[in-house]
Amino acid sequence: MKLFSLAPSHKKRLPPVGPPLSVALEPWLFYGVFGLLLFGPLAFGLVEPWAIFILESGAALLLVLWVLQQTSAGELKVSGSPLFIPMGIFAALIVVQLLTRRTSYLYDSLLSARLYVAYGILCFLAVQVLRKREQLKILAMGACTYGFVVALFAMFQGLAPNGKIYWVRALTQGGNIYGPYVNRNHYAGLMEMLTPIPLVLSLSGYVEGPRKTMAIAAATLMGATIFLSGSRGGMVAFCIELLLLGVILAMHSKKRALFVGLGVYVLLVAGSLVWLGGGELTDRIASIPDETGKQFAGGTRLDIDQDSLKMFRLKPALGWGLGVFPEIYPAFRSFYTNDFINEAHDDYAQLLVEMGAAGFITMLGFVAIVYYRAGRKLKRWENDPNGMLALAAMLGITGILVHSLVDFNLQIPANAALFYVLCTMAALDARFPQQHRRAQMARSQAAPELLVR
């Protein structure tokens, strides 16, 4: 029996089965980046060490996969963003703080720096992996479904609370639970960023029938839970988002149907609140003017802001060090309290304290670029996926920037990561073709074939 042969084989070799590695990794990168963002809120906002580890290690792993994909493709394709410049400057400031020991507590600054590296990786990868119009559709519908489910859970938990997150996780240091968050203000911050996605989608011409109904339902419930959460800052921020949307409609669209649609949405949210809300919600809304007056008259938040300005004046250039506010604030506190003040309750004041004027100006430049780039794409947004993405992202960003005046959403890793990725999405170059342009291209390509025949 012949066991082997040294004669050359004349059989034709079959090509390898399956797509090349670079193509096979594309869905892993796409779903990995945005899946990690959506995981954050469900893990209590990523405030616990195990959840922070998942965010940081997940971002690092995704970056390795992206490098592997580029290597296997044989060429390096990197899409740029104007936001990478201020992000690089901010990173350089952090490095200077660490290397020159300009931070008051090196350990906390190192922990915070790792978080910002994870944010930066997610922003970079989001620019690289989001390239196709079909991906944008998946993201839009996924955000609608995700937001609706989280809001529905939050509503039911609010109607039947037992003092535990998910009805099973007890709090150890107190809080105001709403949804998967210990603090209702941070739940409101999440919904401020997510609600504009189904709202803009429902007003656009890109969804019809059941999908439009789904988008309207999701936007209504998500917007209503901002009020049901009882977050006064969230209520004000969301109203400003709606006001900004109305202004943009007036500037960039002459379709009366869009104004009618926005008005119907406001009525739907109001009707939902009348149906689901109660005396507590009415009291919280009515207390907004009084609470605002107290803050300007010298309430706790204003006291912290004044103390923060004193701290800033002592180290105005590079600040006290990233992430060190909880450690150094007790030495400057001007009022008595038994509570541990872990954040400034004002993201702008905390940025001034920790990163000084250099970091603050860098962040202002970052935000200015976001609004400038997004504003250029708003013309005819209802028929342009680039404009839709810019508008939804810009509205969500605006809500957080307003809310950050009285709270610390940007100190919550899940909300901060989503905020920075939304900023990156708002500043993207126009890369998604419009539907009618694609149809025209298809017809133009088919025309020569018809002439030949």
Short mmCIF file of C-alpha atoms in Angstrom, two decimals:
data_model
loop_
_atom_site.label_atom_id
_atom_site.label_comp_id
_atom_site.label_asym_id
_atom_site.label_seq_id
_atom_site.Cartn_x
_atom_site.Cartn_y
_atom_site.Cartn_z
CA MET A 1 0.00 0.00 0.00
CA LYS A 2 1.31 3.44 -0.95
CA LEU A 3 1.65 5.59 2.12
CA PHE A 4 3.24 8.67 0.57
CA SER A 5 4.66 9.94 -2.68
CA LEU A 6 7.49 12.30 -3.51
CA ALA A 7 6.02 13.04 -6.91
CA PRO A 8 4.73 16.58 -7.36
CA SER A 9 1.01 16.95 -6.96
CA HIS A 10 -0.94 18.36 -9.90
CA LYS A 11 -4.11 18.95 -7.92
CA LYS A 12 -5.32 22.53 -7.83
CA ARG A 13 -5.20 24.10 -4.39
CA LEU A 14 -8.48 25.49 -3.09
CA PRO A 15 -8.57 29.13 -2.01
CA PRO A 16 -8.85 29.77 1.72
CA VAL A 17 -12.40 29.67 3.06
CA GLY A 18 -13.90 32.74 4.71
CA PRO A 19 -13.11 36.47 4.61
CA PRO A 20 -9.63 37.83 5.31
CA LEU A 21 -8.84 38.76 8.90
CA SER A 22 -9.13 42.51 8.25
CA VAL A 23 -12.72 42.08 7.03
CA ALA A 24 -13.64 39.57 9.73
CA LEU A 25 -12.56 42.02 12.47
CA GLU A 26 -14.74 44.89 11.20
CA PRO A 27 -17.97 43.86 13.01
CA TRP A 28 -16.03 43.01 16.18
CA LEU A 29 -14.58 46.52 16.26
CA PHE A 30 -17.85 48.25 15.40
CA TYR A 31 -20.00 46.39 17.92
CA GLY A 32 -17.17 46.35 20.46
CA VAL A 33 -16.74 50.14 20.55
CA PHE A 34 -20.41 51.05 20.76
CA GLY A 35 -21.29 48.01 22.86
CA LEU A 36 -18.76 49.12 25.47
CA LEU A 37 -20.41 52.56 25.55
CA LEU A 38 -23.84 51.03 26.10
CA PHE A 39 -22.52 48.66 28.76
CA GLY A 40 -21.39 51.58 30.93
CA PRO A 41 -24.77 52.87 32.14
CA LEU A 42 -25.95 49.35 32.95
CA ALA A 43 -22.91 48.85 35.22
CA PHE A 44 -24.04 51.63 37.62
CA GLY A 45 -22.35 54.25 35.43
CA LEU A 46 -18.89 52.59 35.62
CA VAL A 47 -18.14 54.09 39.02
CA GLU A 48 -16.93 50.89 40.68
CA PRO A 49 -13.38 49.52 40.23
CA TRP A 50 -14.45 46.32 38.43
CA ALA A 51 -16.52 48.31 35.93
CA ILE A 52 -13.73 50.84 35.34
CA PHE A 53 -11.37 47.92 34.69
CA ILE A 54 -13.75 46.56 32.03
CA LEU A 55 -13.89 49.98 30.34
CA GLU A 56 -10.11 50.48 30.32
CA SER A 57 -9.14 46.92 29.40
CA GLY A 58 -11.95 46.74 26.81
CA ALA A 59 -10.75 49.95 25.14
CA ALA A 60 -7.15 48.67 25.12
CA LEU A 61 -8.21 45.33 23.63
CA LEU A 62 -10.22 47.05 20.90
CA LEU A 63 -7.21 49.18 20.03
CA VAL A 64 -5.07 46.04 19.71
CA LEU A 65 -7.72 44.48 17.45
CA TRP A 66 -7.72 47.60 15.28
CA VAL A 67 -3.92 47.49 14.95
CA LEU A 68 -4.18 43.78 14.05
CA GLN A 69 -6.80 44.60 11.43
CA GLN A 70 -4.61 47.28 9.88
CA THR A 71 -1.60 44.98 9.89
CA SER A 72 -3.50 42.15 8.23
CA ALA A 73 -4.82 44.54 5.56
CA GLY A 74 -1.26 45.50 4.66
CA GLU A 75 -1.88 49.25 4.84
CA LEU A 76 -2.59 51.83 7.51
CA LYS A 77 -5.88 53.68 7.09
CA VAL A 78 -6.38 56.38 9.70
CA SER A 79 -9.27 58.83 9.53
CA GLY A 80 -8.49 62.13 11.20
CA SER A 81 -10.64 64.50 13.23
CA PRO A 82 -10.05 68.15 14.14
CA LEU A 83 -10.82 67.17 17.72
CA PHE A 84 -7.67 65.09 17.90
CA ILE A 85 -5.64 68.32 18.21
CA PRO A 86 -7.24 69.63 21.46
CA MET A 87 -7.40 66.04 22.74
CA GLY A 88 -3.65 65.75 22.17
CA ILE A 89 -3.00 69.08 23.90
CA PHE A 90 -5.10 68.00 26.90
CA ALA A 91 -3.19 64.71 27.05
CA ALA A 92 0.11 66.62 26.95
CA LEU A 93 -1.02 68.78 29.89
CA ILE A 94 -1.79 65.65 31.89
CA VAL A 95 1.63 64.21 31.06
CA VAL A 96 3.29 67.46 32.17
CA GLN A 97 1.40 67.30 35.48
CA LEU A 98 2.54 63.72 36.05
CA LEU A 99 6.18 64.08 34.96
CA THR A 100 6.80 67.35 36.81
CA ARG A 101 4.84 66.21 39.88
CA ARG A 102 2.56 69.24 39.56
CA THR A 103 -0.28 67.14 40.94
CA SER A 104 -1.19 67.18 44.62
CA TYR A 105 -1.93 63.45 44.67
CA LEU A 106 -0.10 61.39 42.06
CA TYR A 107 -2.10 58.20 42.57
CA ASP A 108 -5.48 59.84 41.87
CA SER A 109 -4.07 61.64 38.85
CA LEU A 110 -2.75 58.37 37.43
CA LEU A 111 -6.16 56.70 37.87
CA SER A 112 -7.93 59.62 36.18
CA ALA A 113 -5.34 59.70 33.38
CA ARG A 114 -6.06 56.05 32.61
CA LEU A 115 -9.74 56.88 32.27
CA TYR A 116 -9.00 59.70 29.85
CA VAL A 117 -6.81 57.36 27.80
CA ALA A 118 -9.81 55.00 27.55
CA TYR A 119 -12.05 57.90 26.47
CA GLY A 120 -9.51 58.91 23.85
CA ILE A 121 -9.21 55.37 22.47
CA LEU A 122 -12.99 55.06 22.13
CA CYS A 123 -13.20 58.42 20.34
CA PHE A 124 -10.35 57.46 17.99
CA LEU A 125 -11.84 54.05 17.20
CA ALA A 126 -15.34 55.49 16.70
CA VAL A 127 -13.93 57.69 13.93
CA GLN A 128 -12.17 54.71 12.35
CA VAL A 129 -14.97 52.11 12.43
CA LEU A 130 -18.05 54.21 11.62
CA ARG A 131 -17.76 54.45 7.84
CA LYS A 132 -20.91 52.97 6.30
CA ARG A 133 -24.43 54.31 6.09
CA GLU A 134 -25.77 50.90 7.13
CA GLN A 135 -23.74 51.13 10.34
CA LEU A 136 -25.35 54.48 11.08
CA LYS A 137 -28.80 52.91 10.68
CA ILE A 138 -27.86 50.12 13.08
CA LEU A 139 -26.61 52.65 15.62
CA ALA A 140 -29.72 54.81 15.35
CA MET A 141 -32.18 51.96 15.79
CA GLY A 142 -29.99 50.37 18.45
CA ALA A 143 -29.92 53.61 20.45
CA CYS A 144 -33.73 53.87 20.18
CA THR A 145 -34.22 50.32 21.44
CA TYR A 146 -31.59 50.63 24.16
CA GLY A 147 -32.91 53.96 25.42
CA PHE A 148 -36.50 52.74 25.41
CA VAL A 149 -35.64 49.58 27.39
CA VAL A 150 -33.55 51.47 29.97
CA ALA A 151 -36.24 54.14 30.35
CA LEU A 152 -38.96 51.50 30.70
CA PHE A 153 -36.96 49.73 33.40
CA ALA A 154 -36.31 53.03 35.18
CA MET A 155 -40.00 53.90 35.10
CA PHE A 156 -41.07 50.54 36.56
CA GLN A 157 -38.35 50.73 39.20
CA GLY A 158 -39.55 54.22 40.08
CA LEU A 159 -43.14 53.01 40.41
CA ALA A 160 -42.18 50.05 42.61
CA PRO A 161 -38.92 50.91 44.40
CA ASN A 162 -37.36 48.93 47.22
CA GLY A 163 -34.29 51.10 47.76
CA LYS A 164 -32.03 48.85 45.65
CA ILE A 165 -30.65 49.16 42.13
CA TYR A 166 -32.18 46.49 39.89
CA TRP A 167 -34.18 45.64 43.03
CA VAL A 168 -31.16 43.61 44.26
CA ARG A 169 -28.13 45.93 44.78
CA ALA A 170 -28.30 47.82 48.08
CA LEU A 171 -26.64 51.22 48.46
CA THR A 172 -23.80 51.57 50.93
CA GLN A 173 -23.41 55.37 51.03
CA GLY A 174 -26.88 56.68 50.23
CA GLY A 175 -28.19 58.17 47.01
CA ASN A 176 -31.27 58.89 44.91
CA ILE A 177 -31.73 55.79 42.76
CA TYR A 178 -33.23 56.05 39.31
CA GLY A 179 -32.69 53.41 36.68
CA PRO A 180 -29.24 51.80 36.90
CA TYR A 181 -27.71 54.90 38.56
CA VAL A 182 -27.23 55.73 42.22
CA ASN A 183 -27.88 59.40 41.44
CA ARG A 184 -30.98 60.43 39.49
CA ASN A 185 -29.11 63.41 38.05
CA HIS A 186 -26.76 61.06 36.23
CA TYR A 187 -29.65 59.04 34.83
CA ALA A 188 -31.07 62.32 33.54
CA GLY A 189 -27.67 63.10 32.00
CA LEU A 190 -27.71 59.78 30.14
CA MET A 191 -31.18 60.43 28.74
CA GLU A 192 -30.27 64.00 27.79
CA MET A 193 -27.67 62.49 25.46
CA LEU A 194 -29.77 59.59 24.13
CA THR A 195 -33.25 61.13 23.72
CA PRO A 196 -32.29 63.43 20.80
CA ILE A 197 -31.43 60.34 18.70
CA PRO A 198 -34.99 58.93 18.40
CA LEU A 199 -36.43 62.46 18.42
CA VAL A 200 -34.35 63.61 15.43
CA LEU A 201 -34.94 60.27 13.72
CA SER A 202 -38.72 60.60 14.11
CA LEU A 203 -38.67 64.10 12.56
CA SER A 204 -36.52 63.06 9.62
CA GLY A 205 -37.54 61.42 6.37
CA TYR A 206 -35.35 58.37 6.90
CA VAL A 207 -37.83 56.23 8.80
CA GLU A 208 -41.45 55.48 7.99
CA GLY A 209 -44.22 53.28 9.30
CA PRO A 210 -43.42 51.07 12.32
CA ARG A 211 -39.89 52.43 12.69
CA LYS A 212 -41.13 56.02 12.93
CA THR A 213 -43.70 54.92 15.51
CA MET A 214 -40.97 53.15 17.47
CA ALA A 215 -38.75 56.25 17.38
CA ILE A 216 -41.60 58.49 18.60
CA ALA A 217 -42.48 56.08 21.41
CA ALA A 218 -38.85 55.78 22.50
CA ALA A 219 -38.27 59.55 22.45
CA THR A 220 -41.49 60.16 24.42
CA LEU A 221 -40.74 57.66 27.18
CA MET A 222 -37.07 58.63 27.42
CA GLY A 223 -37.90 62.34 27.63
CA ALA A 224 -40.65 61.72 30.19
CA THR A 225 -38.32 59.79 32.50
CA ILE A 226 -35.99 62.79 32.68
CA PHE A 227 -38.83 64.55 34.52
CA LEU A 228 -39.94 61.44 36.39
CA SER A 229 -36.41 61.02 37.74
CA GLY A 230 -36.88 64.27 39.66
CA SER A 231 -33.62 65.81 38.43
CA ARG A 232 -34.19 69.56 38.29
CA GLY A 233 -30.97 70.11 36.36
CA GLY A 234 -32.05 67.43 33.90
CA MET A 235 -35.46 69.04 33.40
CA VAL A 236 -33.91 72.43 32.61
CA ALA A 237 -31.26 70.93 30.35
CA PHE A 238 -33.82 68.92 28.37
CA CYS A 239 -36.06 71.97 27.90
CA ILE A 240 -33.06 73.88 26.55
CA GLU A 241 -32.39 71.00 24.13
CA LEU A 242 -35.96 71.28 22.83
CA LEU A 243 -35.61 75.07 22.56
CA LEU A 244 -32.37 74.69 20.60
CA LEU A 245 -34.03 72.16 18.30
CA GLY A 246 -36.84 74.64 17.64
CA VAL A 247 -34.32 77.37 16.79
CA ILE A 248 -32.46 75.03 14.40
CA LEU A 249 -35.72 74.07 12.70
CA ALA A 250 -36.52 77.75 12.23
CA MET A 251 -33.07 78.45 10.77
CA HIS A 252 -32.55 75.42 8.54
CA SER A 253 -35.99 74.15 7.57
CA LYS A 254 -39.11 75.73 6.15
CA LYS A 255 -41.27 72.65 6.53
CA ARG A 256 -44.20 73.39 8.79
CA ALA A 257 -44.63 69.66 9.41
CA LEU A 258 -41.40 69.59 11.41
CA PHE A 259 -42.66 72.28 13.80
CA VAL A 260 -45.95 70.42 14.11
CA GLY A 261 -44.02 67.22 14.83
CA LEU A 262 -41.98 68.91 17.55
CA GLY A 263 -45.15 70.36 19.07
CA VAL A 264 -46.83 66.96 19.04
CA TYR A 265 -43.78 65.48 20.76
CA VAL A 266 -43.93 68.08 23.54
CA LEU A 267 -47.63 67.30 24.03
CA LEU A 268 -46.90 63.56 24.14
CA VAL A 269 -44.25 64.05 26.84
CA ALA A 270 -46.57 66.35 28.80
CA GLY A 271 -49.43 63.86 28.49
CA SER A 272 -47.17 61.05 29.69
CA LEU A 273 -46.17 63.09 32.73
CA VAL A 274 -49.79 63.86 33.58
CA TRP A 275 -50.56 60.15 33.36
CA LEU A 276 -47.47 58.80 35.11
CA GLY A 277 -46.38 61.69 37.31
CA GLY A 278 -47.69 62.58 40.70
CA GLY A 279 -47.48 65.15 43.44
CA GLU A 280 -43.74 64.63 43.92
CA LEU A 281 -43.04 65.48 40.27
CA THR A 282 -45.20 68.60 40.49
CA ASP A 283 -43.35 69.68 43.63
CA ARG A 284 -39.96 69.15 42.00
CA ILE A 285 -40.91 71.18 38.93
CA ALA A 286 -42.41 73.95 41.05
CA SER A 287 -39.25 74.09 43.19
CA ILE A 288 -36.94 74.90 40.25
CA PRO A 289 -37.28 78.74 40.58
CA ASP A 290 -36.92 78.61 44.38
CA GLU A 291 -33.94 76.25 44.23
CA THR A 292 -32.28 78.46 41.62
CA GLY A 293 -32.76 81.49 43.84
CA LYS A 294 -31.24 79.68 46.80
CA GLN A 295 -28.17 78.71 44.80
CA PHE A 296 -27.53 82.30 43.72
CA ALA A 297 -28.18 83.49 47.27
CA GLY A 298 -25.44 81.25 48.66
CA GLY A 299 -26.54 77.65 48.52
CA THR A 300 -24.15 74.74 48.88
CA ARG A 301 -23.28 74.53 45.17
CA LEU A 302 -22.50 78.23 44.99
CA ASP A 303 -20.33 77.92 48.11
CA ILE A 304 -18.37 75.11 46.45
CA ASP A 305 -17.99 77.23 43.30
CA GLN A 306 -16.62 80.14 45.35
CA ASP A 307 -14.22 77.84 47.18
CA SER A 308 -13.13 76.38 43.84
CA LEU A 309 -12.28 79.83 42.52
CA LYS A 310 -10.07 80.40 45.57
CA MET A 311 -8.28 77.13 44.83
CA PHE A 312 -7.88 78.11 41.18
CA ARG A 313 -6.28 81.43 42.08
CA LEU A 314 -3.56 79.60 44.01
CA LYS A 315 -2.59 77.42 41.03
CA PRO A 316 -4.01 79.13 37.93
CA ALA A 317 -1.78 77.72 35.19
CA LEU A 318 -1.87 73.90 35.41
CA GLY A 319 -4.16 73.42 38.40
CA TRP A 320 -3.83 71.05 41.33
CA GLY A 321 -3.79 67.83 39.32
CA LEU A 322 -6.29 65.74 37.39
CA GLY A 323 -8.72 63.87 39.66
CA VAL A 324 -7.50 65.34 42.96
CA PHE A 325 -10.50 67.53 43.84
CA PRO A 326 -11.95 65.19 46.52
CA GLU A 327 -8.61 65.01 48.29
CA ILE A 328 -7.76 68.70 48.47
CA TYR A 329 -11.17 70.37 48.76
CA PRO A 330 -11.67 69.78 52.53
CA ALA A 331 -8.79 72.18 53.26
CA PHE A 332 -10.63 74.96 51.41
CA ARG A 333 -14.24 74.25 52.36
CA SER A 334 -15.92 77.38 53.76
CA PHE A 335 -18.98 75.76 55.35
CA TYR A 336 -19.67 72.98 57.83
CA THR A 337 -21.06 69.62 56.75
CA ASN A 338 -20.82 65.98 57.76
CA ASP A 339 -21.12 64.90 54.11
CA PHE A 340 -18.12 63.93 52.02
CA ILE A 341 -18.01 66.24 49.01
CA ASN A 342 -16.43 64.06 46.36
CA GLU A 343 -17.03 66.38 43.38
CA ALA A 344 -17.51 70.10 42.77
CA HIS A 345 -21.10 69.68 41.48
CA ASP A 346 -19.97 71.95 38.66
CA ASP A 347 -17.82 70.35 35.97
CA TYR A 348 -16.48 73.72 34.83
CA ALA A 349 -15.28 74.70 38.31
CA GLN A 350 -13.71 71.28 38.83
CA LEU A 351 -11.90 71.51 35.50
CA LEU A 352 -10.48 74.89 36.52
CA VAL A 353 -9.27 73.51 39.84
CA GLU A 354 -7.72 70.33 38.47
CA MET A 355 -6.32 71.45 35.09
CA GLY A 356 -5.99 75.21 35.50
CA ALA A 357 -6.46 77.81 32.80
CA ALA A 358 -4.51 75.74 30.27
CA GLY A 359 -6.86 72.76 30.56
CA PHE A 360 -9.96 74.96 30.69
CA ILE A 361 -9.03 76.87 27.53
CA THR A 362 -8.20 73.60 25.76
CA MET A 363 -11.61 72.21 26.62
CA LEU A 364 -13.31 75.41 25.43
CA GLY A 365 -11.51 75.02 22.11
CA PHE A 366 -12.64 71.38 21.95
CA VAL A 367 -16.29 72.38 22.42
CA ALA A 368 -16.02 75.29 19.95
CA ILE A 369 -14.73 72.93 17.25
CA VAL A 370 -17.60 70.52 17.94
CA TYR A 371 -20.28 73.19 17.47
CA TYR A 372 -18.58 74.72 14.44
CA ARG A 373 -18.21 71.38 12.66
CA ALA A 374 -21.71 70.23 13.55
CA GLY A 375 -23.30 73.52 12.53
CA ARG A 376 -21.86 73.25 9.01
CA LYS A 377 -23.85 70.04 8.41
CA LEU A 378 -27.29 71.15 9.60
CA LYS A 379 -28.54 72.46 6.26
CA ARG A 380 -31.22 70.09 4.94
CA TRP A 381 -30.44 67.75 7.83
CA GLU A 382 -33.79 65.95 7.52
CA ASN A 383 -32.63 64.30 4.28
CA ASP A 384 -28.93 64.01 5.05
CA PRO A 385 -27.61 61.32 7.44
CA ASN A 386 -24.55 63.46 8.16
CA GLY A 387 -26.77 66.33 9.29
CA MET A 388 -29.02 64.02 11.30
CA LEU A 389 -26.02 62.60 13.18
CA ALA A 390 -24.61 66.08 13.81
CA LEU A 391 -27.95 67.43 15.04
CA ALA A 392 -28.70 64.53 17.41
CA ALA A 393 -25.18 64.58 18.82
CA MET A 394 -25.14 68.36 19.22
CA LEU A 395 -28.45 68.38 21.10
CA GLY A 396 -27.22 65.69 23.49
CA ILE A 397 -23.94 67.53 24.05
CA THR A 398 -25.81 70.75 24.78
CA GLY A 399 -27.91 69.06 27.46
CA ILE A 400 -24.83 67.82 29.31
CA LEU A 401 -23.02 71.15 29.00
CA VAL A 402 -26.01 72.91 30.58
CA HIS A 403 -26.48 70.27 33.27
CA SER A 404 -22.76 70.40 34.11
CA LEU A 405 -23.25 73.87 35.57
CA VAL A 406 -25.00 72.31 38.58
CA ASP A 407 -23.81 68.70 38.60
CA PHE A 408 -20.92 66.37 37.77
CA ASN A 409 -22.08 64.13 34.92
CA LEU A 410 -18.63 64.35 33.32
CA GLN A 411 -17.09 62.76 36.42
CA ILE A 412 -19.21 59.64 35.85
CA PRO A 413 -17.20 57.43 33.43
CA ALA A 414 -20.19 56.00 31.54
CA ASN A 415 -21.65 59.46 30.86
CA ALA A 416 -18.25 61.02 30.15
CA ALA A 417 -17.33 58.32 27.61
CA LEU A 418 -20.65 58.73 25.80
CA PHE A 419 -20.31 62.53 25.86
CA TYR A 420 -16.85 62.51 24.28
CA VAL A 421 -17.85 60.00 21.60
CA LEU A 422 -20.92 62.12 20.78
CA CYS A 423 -18.62 65.12 20.42
CA THR A 424 -16.50 63.09 18.01
CA MET A 425 -19.59 62.05 16.03
CA ALA A 426 -20.80 65.66 15.80
CA ALA A 427 -17.44 66.76 14.39
CA LEU A 428 -17.11 63.95 11.81
CA ASP A 429 -16.51 64.81 8.17
CA ALA A 430 -19.54 64.23 5.93
CA ARG A 431 -18.95 60.61 4.99
CA PHE A 432 -22.43 59.08 4.57
CA PRO A 433 -24.10 59.41 1.14
CA GLN A 434 -27.68 60.58 0.90
CA GLN A 435 -30.31 58.13 -0.32
CA HIS A 436 -31.33 60.07 -3.42
CA ARG A 437 -27.69 60.57 -4.45
CA ARG A 438 -27.08 56.86 -4.25
CA ALA A 439 -30.13 56.25 -6.43
CA GLN A 440 -28.87 58.79 -8.98
CA MET A 441 -25.46 57.09 -9.08
CA ALA A 442 -27.09 53.71 -9.61
CA ARG A 443 -29.19 55.09 -12.50
CA SER A 444 -26.16 56.79 -14.08
CA GLN A 445 -24.16 53.57 -13.93
CA ALA A 446 -27.03 51.60 -15.47
CA ALA A 447 -27.59 54.09 -18.33
CA PRO A 448 -24.50 53.13 -20.44
CA GLU A 449 -25.47 49.48 -20.25
CA LEU A 450 -28.91 50.30 -21.62
CA LEU A 451 -27.36 52.31 -24.47
CA VAL A 452 -25.07 49.44 -25.41
CA ARG A 453 -27.97 47.03 -25.52
#
